[in-house]
Each structure stands twice: as C-alpha cells, then as structure tokens.
mmCIF file of C-alpha atoms in Angstrom:
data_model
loop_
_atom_site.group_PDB
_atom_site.id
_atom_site.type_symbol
_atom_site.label_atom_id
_atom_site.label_comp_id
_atom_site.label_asym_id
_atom_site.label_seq_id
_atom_site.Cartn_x
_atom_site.Cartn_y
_atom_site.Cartn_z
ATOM 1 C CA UNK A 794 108.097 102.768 51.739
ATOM 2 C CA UNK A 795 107.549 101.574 55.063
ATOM 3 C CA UNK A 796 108.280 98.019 56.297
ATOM 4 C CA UNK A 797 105.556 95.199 56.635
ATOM 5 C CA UNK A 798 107.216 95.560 60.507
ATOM 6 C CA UNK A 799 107.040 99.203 60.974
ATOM 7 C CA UNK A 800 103.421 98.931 59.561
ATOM 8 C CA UNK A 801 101.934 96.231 61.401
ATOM 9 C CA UNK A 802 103.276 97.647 64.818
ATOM 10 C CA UNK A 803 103.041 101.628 64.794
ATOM 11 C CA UNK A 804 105.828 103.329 66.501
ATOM 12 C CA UNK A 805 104.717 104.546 69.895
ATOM 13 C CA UNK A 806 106.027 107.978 71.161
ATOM 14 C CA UNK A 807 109.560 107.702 72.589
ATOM 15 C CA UNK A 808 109.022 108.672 76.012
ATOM 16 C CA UNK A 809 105.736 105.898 76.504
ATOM 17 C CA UNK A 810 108.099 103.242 74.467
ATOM 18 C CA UNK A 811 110.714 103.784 77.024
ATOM 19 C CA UNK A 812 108.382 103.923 79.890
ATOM 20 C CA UNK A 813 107.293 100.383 78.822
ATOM 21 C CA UNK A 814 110.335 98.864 78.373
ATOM 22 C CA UNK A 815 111.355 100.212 81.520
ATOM 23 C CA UNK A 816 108.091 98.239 83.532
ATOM 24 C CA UNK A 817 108.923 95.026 80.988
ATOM 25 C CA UNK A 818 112.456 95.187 82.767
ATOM 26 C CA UNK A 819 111.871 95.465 86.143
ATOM 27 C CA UNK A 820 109.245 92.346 85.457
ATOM 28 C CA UNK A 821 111.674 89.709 83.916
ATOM 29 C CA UNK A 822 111.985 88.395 87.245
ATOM 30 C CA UNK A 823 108.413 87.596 87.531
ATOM 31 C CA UNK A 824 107.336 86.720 84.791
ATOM 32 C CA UNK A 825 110.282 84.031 84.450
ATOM 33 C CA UNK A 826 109.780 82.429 88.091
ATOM 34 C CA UNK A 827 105.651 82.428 87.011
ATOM 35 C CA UNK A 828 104.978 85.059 90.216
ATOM 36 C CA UNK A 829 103.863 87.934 87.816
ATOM 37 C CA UNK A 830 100.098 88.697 88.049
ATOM 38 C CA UNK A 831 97.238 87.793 85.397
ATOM 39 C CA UNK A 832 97.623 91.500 84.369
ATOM 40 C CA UNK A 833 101.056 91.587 84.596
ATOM 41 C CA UNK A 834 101.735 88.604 82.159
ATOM 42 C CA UNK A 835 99.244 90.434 79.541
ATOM 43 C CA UNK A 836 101.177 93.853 79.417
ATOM 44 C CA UNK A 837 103.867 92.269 79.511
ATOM 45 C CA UNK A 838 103.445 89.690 76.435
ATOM 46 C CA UNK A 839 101.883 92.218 74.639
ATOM 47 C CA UNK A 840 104.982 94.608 74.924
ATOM 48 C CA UNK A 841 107.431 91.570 73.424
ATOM 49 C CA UNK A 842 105.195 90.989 70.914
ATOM 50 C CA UNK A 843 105.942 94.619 69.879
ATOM 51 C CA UNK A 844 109.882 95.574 71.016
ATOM 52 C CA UNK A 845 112.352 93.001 69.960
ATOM 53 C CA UNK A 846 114.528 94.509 72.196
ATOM 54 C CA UNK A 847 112.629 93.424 75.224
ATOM 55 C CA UNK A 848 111.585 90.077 73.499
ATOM 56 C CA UNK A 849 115.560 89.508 73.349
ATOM 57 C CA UNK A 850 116.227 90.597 76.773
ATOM 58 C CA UNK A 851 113.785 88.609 78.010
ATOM 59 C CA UNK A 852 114.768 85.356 75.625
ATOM 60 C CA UNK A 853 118.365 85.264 77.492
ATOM 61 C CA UNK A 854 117.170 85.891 80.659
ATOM 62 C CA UNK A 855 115.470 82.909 80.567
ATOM 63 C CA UNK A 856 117.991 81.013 78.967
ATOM 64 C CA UNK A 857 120.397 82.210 81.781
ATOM 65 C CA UNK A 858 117.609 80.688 84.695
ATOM 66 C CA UNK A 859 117.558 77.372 82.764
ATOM 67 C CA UNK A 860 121.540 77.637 82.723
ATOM 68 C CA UNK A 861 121.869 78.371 85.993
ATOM 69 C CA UNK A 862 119.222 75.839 87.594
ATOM 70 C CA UNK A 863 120.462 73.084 85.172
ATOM 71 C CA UNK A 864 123.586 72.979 87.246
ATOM 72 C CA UNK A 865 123.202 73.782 90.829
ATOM 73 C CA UNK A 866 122.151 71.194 93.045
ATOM 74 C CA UNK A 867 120.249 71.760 96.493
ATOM 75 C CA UNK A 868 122.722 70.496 99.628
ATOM 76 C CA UNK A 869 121.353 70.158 103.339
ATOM 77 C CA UNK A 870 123.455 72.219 105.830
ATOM 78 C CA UNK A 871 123.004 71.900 109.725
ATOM 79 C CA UNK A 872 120.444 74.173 111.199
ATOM 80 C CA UNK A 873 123.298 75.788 113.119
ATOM 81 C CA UNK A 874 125.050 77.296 110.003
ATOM 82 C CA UNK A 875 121.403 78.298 108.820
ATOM 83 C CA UNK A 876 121.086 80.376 112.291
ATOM 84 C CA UNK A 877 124.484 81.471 112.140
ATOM 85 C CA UNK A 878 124.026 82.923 108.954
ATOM 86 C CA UNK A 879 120.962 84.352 109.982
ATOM 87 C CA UNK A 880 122.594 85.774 112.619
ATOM 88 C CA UNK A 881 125.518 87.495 110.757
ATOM 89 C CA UNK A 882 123.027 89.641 108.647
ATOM 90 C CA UNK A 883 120.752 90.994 111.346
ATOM 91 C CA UNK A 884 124.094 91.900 112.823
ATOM 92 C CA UNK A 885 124.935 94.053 109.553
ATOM 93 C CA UNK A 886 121.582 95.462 109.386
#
C-alpha cells in the first residue's frame, strides 16, 4: 500500500524530477535575496511543496543568509582602496 505522501504527490519521471531540481538549485539565490521573478517564485514554491529534498536545501540556505548577515557589519573604506581594488581585477581580467 502506498503512502498518504507518495499518493498525494505522484512521482514524476526521473529525468523531469531531476531537471526540476536542477532549475530549483540554480534559483536559491534568487528566490532568497527576493530578485526571482513572479514566475519564478511560483515554479519554484510549487517544486518544494513536492521534493523535500529541495525544500531542505533551500531551508538551510536560508538559514545560512540569516547566519551570515546576522554577523557581518558594513565598514566605510576610503574611495582610494575602493579604486585600487577596482583596479587590481581589471588588471587580472
């Protein structure tokens, strides 16, 4: 007998499943700084609702951001070490 899980949310074929998860990865990013488009935000909360996997993955992703922000605090450096910088990558590119 199948699980109340299994039967609410029918398995999708392997290849579209992965395919999904896949787009869902490559999207954390957005969808956790709020860039991610109207469209966007609807595949992609309709895929967690489904793949627990991605749900999780996207669960400590965010509590990694929160992490992170919580303790790193915005400093003011001269506009000459900005150009510098600036400067230094150009020169590697």
């Amino acid at each position: 007998m199948e699980s109340k899980f299994t039967e609410a949310y029918p398995k999708a074929p392997d290849e579209t499943r992965q395919a999904d998860c896949e787009k869902v990865s490559g999207m954390l990013d957005l969808m956790i700084d709020g860039e991610a488009s109207s469209e966007e935000q609807t595949f992609f909360n309709h895929h967690i609702e489904e793949c627990v996997s991605c749900f999780e993955n996207h669960q400590k992703q965010k509590l990694l951001k929160g992490l992170v922000t919580g303790h790193l605090k915005r400093v003011i450096v001269p506009k000459s070490l900005v150009q510098s910088i600036k400067a230094r990558i150009q020169e590697t590119l």
